[in-house]
Amino acid sequence: MKNSNYLLSAVALAVCMLSAGTCYGQGGEEKTPEVKNVIFMIGDGMGLAHVAATTIANNYEPLQLERAQFVGLSKTYSANNRVTDSAAGGTALATGVKTYNGAVGVDTAKQAVRSILEKAEDNGKATGMVVTCSVTNATPATFIAHVESRKMEEEIAEYYLKTDIDVFMGGGVKFFKDRSDNRDLTKELESKGYTIVYTLDDLLSFKDDRLGALLAENAMPKMSEGRGDYLPLATGKALELLKHNSPKGFFLMVEGSMIDGGGHKNDAVMVIDETLDFDKAVGAAFDFADNNPGTLVVVTADHETGGLSLPSGKPDFSLPDQGVKFAFSTGGHTGIFVPIYAYGAGAEYFSRILENTDIPKIMERLTGWK
Ligand code: MG
Ligand code: ZN
């Protein structure tokens, strides 16, 4: 946004926020930002304290997240609980509907609700997902599947055959190959035109159109177990493939899936390792937006995990003495608001206190994907 246009844009934004669906500029003409690519990044369980702890561990060197041009807050409660799980939280972010904890892509009446990924497909765009958990785990599942429980991971895997997703990367081989119905979904995907790869090298050297990368039986290794730069590298590769597959636009979801696990274990080192890794992927997405006008990047969390706070005290793990304690208040999730970081085309629309369900709705309005 140029400085000279700032006031006008601020007025347009205010008018836009008051109207239901369309934004009007100064002359009353329709004025919607040109958003053709959406990169939606979810740090599972990544609350503000997780980001702050990571910044402290990084000796206050700015994270990539600090490049964000606009920052907001998201209210994460679900339809039946003040504290959401990742299934209801993911469904809210994917579909714009609050539902019950455990639900994947269905509303409180267990009816399927279309996700923004599916709407992008319906509008002829390329789509993709990159995660560090199984691709059948709750968060990615909510973008592609419609089942009443997150535990139905074999059924969730079948949804990869029911959509036209261009690229998906993560773990979860067993839900495709080692199934109670003895189907081998990798063979079925190959007959649909997908290449299925099982190593990061094969993922990175892939040059065709449709790719499924299943790099672990279930979840991928943690950073501490040697996952390396998979997430930022896979994010970059997915962006390259999606841009190639659809110059007219794409939707990509990227999840830092294991920040949540660090919170559940009250393991500050894991929280920081996983958040730093996710932050590198955020940097790759912001770089892409710099080089590809019309790209919106939104980074948020489905909920906070661990009730992390940073009181004064001796550090409770082997970091340089920073004078803070990494204090967790629960082994579960919490109901605190989580941050939203936005970058690129249309980023200004996320500088608000939003319901989690507003996030995909604003994306839909900016892209016109219905
Ligand atoms: Mg998740
Ligand atoms: Zn969790």
XYZ file of C-alpha atoms and ligand atoms in Angstrom:
372
model
C 0.000 0.000 0.000
C 1.440 3.359 -0.985
C 1.457 5.998 1.732
C -0.552 8.444 -0.372
C -3.307 5.864 -0.645
C -3.292 4.968 2.989
C -6.132 7.223 4.137
C -8.345 6.295 1.225
C -7.710 2.640 1.864
C -8.474 3.043 5.534
C -11.823 4.624 4.638
C -12.543 1.852 2.144
C -11.692 -0.686 4.791
C -14.069 0.887 7.287
C -16.904 0.894 4.754
C -16.044 -2.653 3.791
C -16.186 -3.864 7.369
C -19.674 -2.412 7.781
C -21.054 -4.046 4.654
C -21.696 -7.731 4.389
C -19.796 -8.767 1.353
C -18.564 -6.069 -0.954
C -16.076 -3.282 -0.454
C -16.682 0.174 -1.857
C -14.006 2.738 -2.525
C -14.225 6.498 -2.526
C -16.432 6.878 -5.589
C -18.747 4.073 -4.512
C -17.178 1.753 -7.079
C -16.467 -1.796 -6.037
C -12.958 -1.961 -4.662
C -11.773 -5.396 -3.714
C -8.071 -6.140 -3.382
C -6.642 -8.358 -6.069
C -6.067 -11.576 -4.171
C -5.440 -14.597 -6.358
C -3.193 -16.737 -4.149
C -3.950 -17.555 -0.509
C -1.377 -19.144 1.788
C -3.026 -20.074 5.091
C -0.519 -21.042 7.773
C -1.598 -22.625 11.047
C 0.706 -23.089 14.003
C -1.169 -25.760 15.930
C -1.363 -24.608 19.555
C 0.787 -21.534 18.847
C -0.216 -18.874 21.331
C 1.439 -15.497 21.771
C 3.601 -16.826 24.615
C 4.929 -19.548 22.292
C 5.984 -16.873 19.825
C 7.439 -14.721 22.614
C 9.344 -17.695 24.086
C 10.759 -18.426 20.649
C 11.790 -14.794 20.215
C 13.512 -14.841 23.620
C 15.286 -18.101 22.775
C 16.326 -16.405 19.533
C 17.959 -13.637 21.616
C 15.318 -11.183 20.410
C 16.449 -11.497 16.815
C 13.255 -10.766 14.880
C 11.378 -13.835 13.718
C 10.076 -13.994 10.170
C 6.640 -13.465 11.751
C 7.730 -9.937 12.640
C 7.668 -9.090 8.930
C 3.859 -9.264 9.195
C 2.276 -6.002 8.018
C -0.923 -6.403 10.015
C -1.643 -8.252 13.247
C -4.953 -9.274 14.784
C -6.441 -11.632 17.341
C -8.694 -14.662 16.939
C -11.330 -16.006 19.325
C -11.005 -19.773 19.184
C -13.914 -21.213 21.217
C -15.940 -23.973 19.574
C -19.704 -24.519 19.385
C -19.774 -26.717 22.475
C -16.710 -25.726 24.466
C -14.924 -22.561 25.520
C -11.733 -24.515 24.829
C -11.598 -25.912 21.315
C -9.780 -28.964 20.044
C -7.906 -28.968 16.751
C -10.804 -30.547 14.841
C -13.378 -27.887 15.732
C -10.687 -25.191 15.532
C -9.610 -26.422 12.103
C -13.199 -26.691 10.884
C -13.781 -23.072 11.933
C -10.686 -21.904 10.051
C -11.401 -24.088 7.011
C -15.155 -23.588 6.636
C -16.198 -20.520 8.630
C -18.501 -22.582 10.861
C -18.171 -23.229 14.602
C -18.831 -26.872 15.438
C -18.433 -29.385 18.252
C -15.025 -30.583 19.429
C -13.895 -33.593 17.397
C -15.862 -32.628 14.255
C -14.034 -32.627 10.911
C -15.602 -30.451 8.215
C -19.145 -30.912 9.513
C -21.449 -28.583 11.448
C -23.194 -29.263 14.746
C -25.867 -31.248 12.846
C -23.048 -33.374 11.350
C -23.735 -31.968 7.886
C -20.766 -31.411 5.575
C -19.614 -27.804 5.192
C -17.470 -26.833 2.202
C -13.949 -25.701 3.048
C -12.063 -22.825 1.480
C -9.765 -25.384 -0.153
C -12.766 -27.059 -1.784
C -14.163 -23.687 -2.837
C -10.804 -22.819 -4.432
C -11.006 -26.109 -6.345
C -14.566 -25.334 -7.430
C -13.229 -22.072 -8.856
C -10.565 -23.827 -10.915
C -7.627 -22.983 -8.661
C -4.783 -25.261 -7.665
C -4.777 -26.441 -4.055
C -2.310 -27.959 -1.619
C -1.479 -28.833 1.961
C 1.872 -29.193 3.728
C 1.950 -30.500 7.318
C 4.307 -32.227 9.750
C 1.649 -34.578 11.178
C -0.200 -37.267 9.240
C -2.140 -35.692 6.355
C -5.169 -37.386 7.966
C -4.703 -35.602 11.312
C -7.361 -33.176 12.518
C -6.093 -29.874 11.115
C -5.435 -30.913 7.489
C -8.484 -33.194 7.615
C -10.803 -30.244 8.191
C -9.780 -28.715 4.853
C -10.551 -31.812 2.791
C -12.796 -34.256 4.648
C -16.264 -34.364 6.201
C -16.574 -36.912 8.985
C -18.144 -36.783 12.410
C -14.962 -37.674 14.310
C -11.285 -36.848 13.942
C -10.561 -40.467 14.904
C -11.828 -41.722 11.513
C -8.419 -41.389 9.876
C -8.894 -44.189 7.329
C -12.092 -42.498 6.112
C -10.293 -39.146 6.076
C -7.555 -40.625 3.846
C -10.220 -41.614 1.293
C -11.115 -37.948 0.851
C -7.763 -37.393 -0.883
C -9.299 -39.444 -3.718
C -12.546 -37.483 -3.674
C -10.960 -34.077 -4.307
C -8.669 -32.576 -6.900
C -5.987 -31.393 -4.497
C -2.762 -30.865 -6.460
C -0.141 -31.436 -3.784
C -0.206 -32.849 -0.267
C 2.838 -33.435 1.887
C 3.217 -34.880 5.377
C 3.068 -38.240 7.123
C 0.402 -40.933 7.306
C 1.407 -43.823 5.007
C -0.406 -46.314 7.219
C -3.807 -44.711 6.683
C -3.344 -45.140 2.916
C -1.709 -48.572 2.768
C -2.214 -50.481 6.019
C -5.988 -50.309 6.152
C -8.748 -52.409 7.653
C -10.445 -52.606 4.219
C -7.186 -53.767 2.573
C -7.409 -51.036 -0.081
C -4.138 -49.443 -1.139
C -5.067 -45.802 -1.620
C -1.605 -44.942 -2.950
C -2.287 -47.203 -5.971
C -5.684 -45.596 -6.431
C -4.121 -42.138 -6.266
C -1.491 -43.161 -8.827
C -4.213 -44.314 -11.196
C -5.772 -40.864 -10.766
C -2.557 -39.273 -11.983
C -0.710 -38.634 -8.734
C 2.906 -39.440 -8.120
C 3.323 -40.713 -4.544
C 6.767 -40.244 -3.003
C 8.170 -41.379 0.331
C 11.353 -39.331 0.715
C 12.154 -35.633 0.951
C 14.655 -35.984 -1.936
C 11.942 -37.362 -4.215
C 9.586 -34.614 -3.076
C 12.102 -31.880 -3.869
C 13.071 -33.290 -7.286
C 9.451 -33.808 -8.421
C 8.702 -31.982 -11.678
C 5.210 -33.104 -12.748
C 1.711 -31.887 -11.787
C 0.125 -33.840 -8.948
C 2.100 -34.978 -5.955
C 1.369 -36.829 -2.739
C 4.331 -37.043 -0.354
C 3.871 -39.469 2.543
C 7.122 -39.268 4.479
C 6.260 -41.188 7.663
C 3.990 -43.992 8.824
C 2.027 -41.545 10.973
C 3.353 -38.195 12.226
C 6.723 -37.049 10.925
C 9.713 -36.910 13.290
C 9.985 -33.956 15.660
C 12.674 -31.346 15.034
C 14.634 -32.912 17.924
C 14.429 -36.261 16.118
C 15.996 -34.884 12.951
C 13.168 -33.605 10.765
C 15.546 -30.959 9.441
C 14.261 -28.330 7.030
C 11.399 -30.418 5.653
C 8.671 -27.868 6.444
C 10.236 -24.754 4.868
C 11.567 -26.771 1.919
C 8.255 -28.539 1.293
C 6.430 -25.215 1.589
C 8.701 -23.701 -1.068
C 8.247 -26.727 -3.330
C 4.470 -26.686 -2.926
C 4.390 -22.983 -3.852
C 6.490 -23.681 -6.957
C 4.194 -26.529 -8.062
C 0.956 -24.662 -7.344
C 2.107 -21.574 -9.213
C 3.071 -23.783 -12.156
C -0.232 -25.702 -12.061
C -2.431 -22.634 -11.882
C -1.101 -19.234 -12.894
C -4.650 -17.982 -12.177
C -4.317 -18.678 -8.477
C -4.117 -21.240 -5.723
C -4.862 -22.052 -2.097
C -2.192 -23.601 0.124
C -2.538 -24.601 3.777
C 0.687 -25.079 5.750
C 0.642 -26.391 9.310
C 3.320 -26.338 11.986
C 1.566 -29.346 13.466
C 3.818 -30.169 16.412
C 3.981 -26.879 18.306
C 0.853 -28.285 19.979
C 2.709 -31.408 21.114
C 5.315 -29.291 22.876
C 2.510 -27.537 24.718
C 0.824 -30.803 25.715
C 4.120 -32.167 27.028
C 4.926 -28.850 28.749
C 8.198 -29.087 26.828
C 9.471 -25.553 26.167
C 12.380 -26.765 24.039
C 9.970 -28.591 21.734
C 7.679 -25.551 21.551
C 10.607 -23.347 20.575
C 12.156 -25.817 18.082
C 8.833 -26.407 16.356
C 7.876 -22.707 16.334
C 11.257 -21.718 14.854
C 10.804 -24.333 12.130
C 7.286 -23.079 11.376
C 8.675 -19.530 11.303
C 11.099 -20.530 8.527
C 8.144 -21.747 6.481
C 6.426 -18.419 7.191
C 9.515 -16.688 5.779
C 9.271 -18.785 2.595
C 5.616 -17.796 2.211
C 6.310 -14.089 2.809
C 9.153 -14.234 0.249
C 6.755 -15.790 -2.263
C 4.261 -12.980 -1.602
C 7.033 -10.416 -2.202
C 7.721 -11.913 -5.613
C 4.142 -12.697 -6.620
C 1.727 -9.770 -6.343
C -1.797 -10.806 -5.427
C -0.627 -13.244 -2.762
C -2.167 -13.102 0.723
C -0.467 -14.890 3.618
C -2.374 -15.341 6.889
C -0.664 -17.006 9.844
C -2.615 -17.968 12.950
C -3.271 -20.795 15.407
C -6.279 -23.028 15.978
C -5.892 -22.545 19.768
C -3.248 -22.143 22.439
C -1.785 -25.242 24.090
C -0.227 -25.507 27.535
C -1.346 -22.227 29.070
C 2.204 -21.004 28.630
C 3.299 -17.845 30.414
C 6.703 -16.261 30.886
C 7.111 -15.078 34.488
C 10.377 -13.730 35.795
C 12.682 -16.441 37.062
C 15.517 -18.807 36.292
C 15.051 -20.645 33.011
C 13.852 -24.180 33.558
C 15.806 -25.690 30.694
C 19.268 -25.408 29.164
C 19.055 -22.120 27.345
C 21.300 -19.136 28.017
C 19.989 -17.379 31.115
C 17.322 -15.037 29.863
C 15.701 -14.414 33.214
C 12.320 -15.839 32.345
C 10.674 -19.046 33.342
C 8.698 -21.083 30.836
C 5.658 -21.805 32.981
C 2.855 -24.018 31.692
C -0.496 -24.030 33.463
C -2.101 -27.089 31.811
C -1.345 -30.154 29.725
C -4.300 -29.294 27.504
C -5.552 -26.427 25.370
C -6.710 -23.036 26.663
C -9.335 -20.496 25.680
C -7.063 -17.474 25.256
C -7.171 -15.464 22.013
C -4.420 -16.348 19.542
C -2.495 -13.992 17.246
C -3.159 -13.467 13.541
C -0.281 -12.270 11.339
C -1.108 -11.088 7.818
C 1.099 -10.205 4.864
C 0.589 -9.216 1.254
C -2.565 -8.509 -0.729
C -5.564 -7.856 1.504
C -3.543 -8.255 4.704
C -5.135 -5.145 6.231
C -8.484 -6.917 6.586
C -7.070 -9.158 9.314
C -5.954 -6.360 11.639
C -8.966 -6.872 13.906
C -10.251 -8.951 16.770
C -11.941 -11.702 14.799
C -13.873 -14.857 15.377
C -11.813 -17.760 14.017
C -14.693 -18.291 11.581
C -14.226 -14.782 10.134
C -10.808 -15.686 8.747
C -11.919 -17.972 5.883
C -14.927 -15.717 5.249
C -12.651 -12.729 4.645
C -10.439 -14.876 2.410
C -13.503 -15.905 0.407
C -14.606 -12.306 0.045
C -11.170 -11.176 -1.093
C -10.774 -13.973 -3.645
C -14.365 -14.313 -4.779
C -14.176 -18.087 -4.213
C -17.727 -19.214 -3.485
Mg -3.006 -29.895 13.963
Zn -3.574 -30.339 21.028
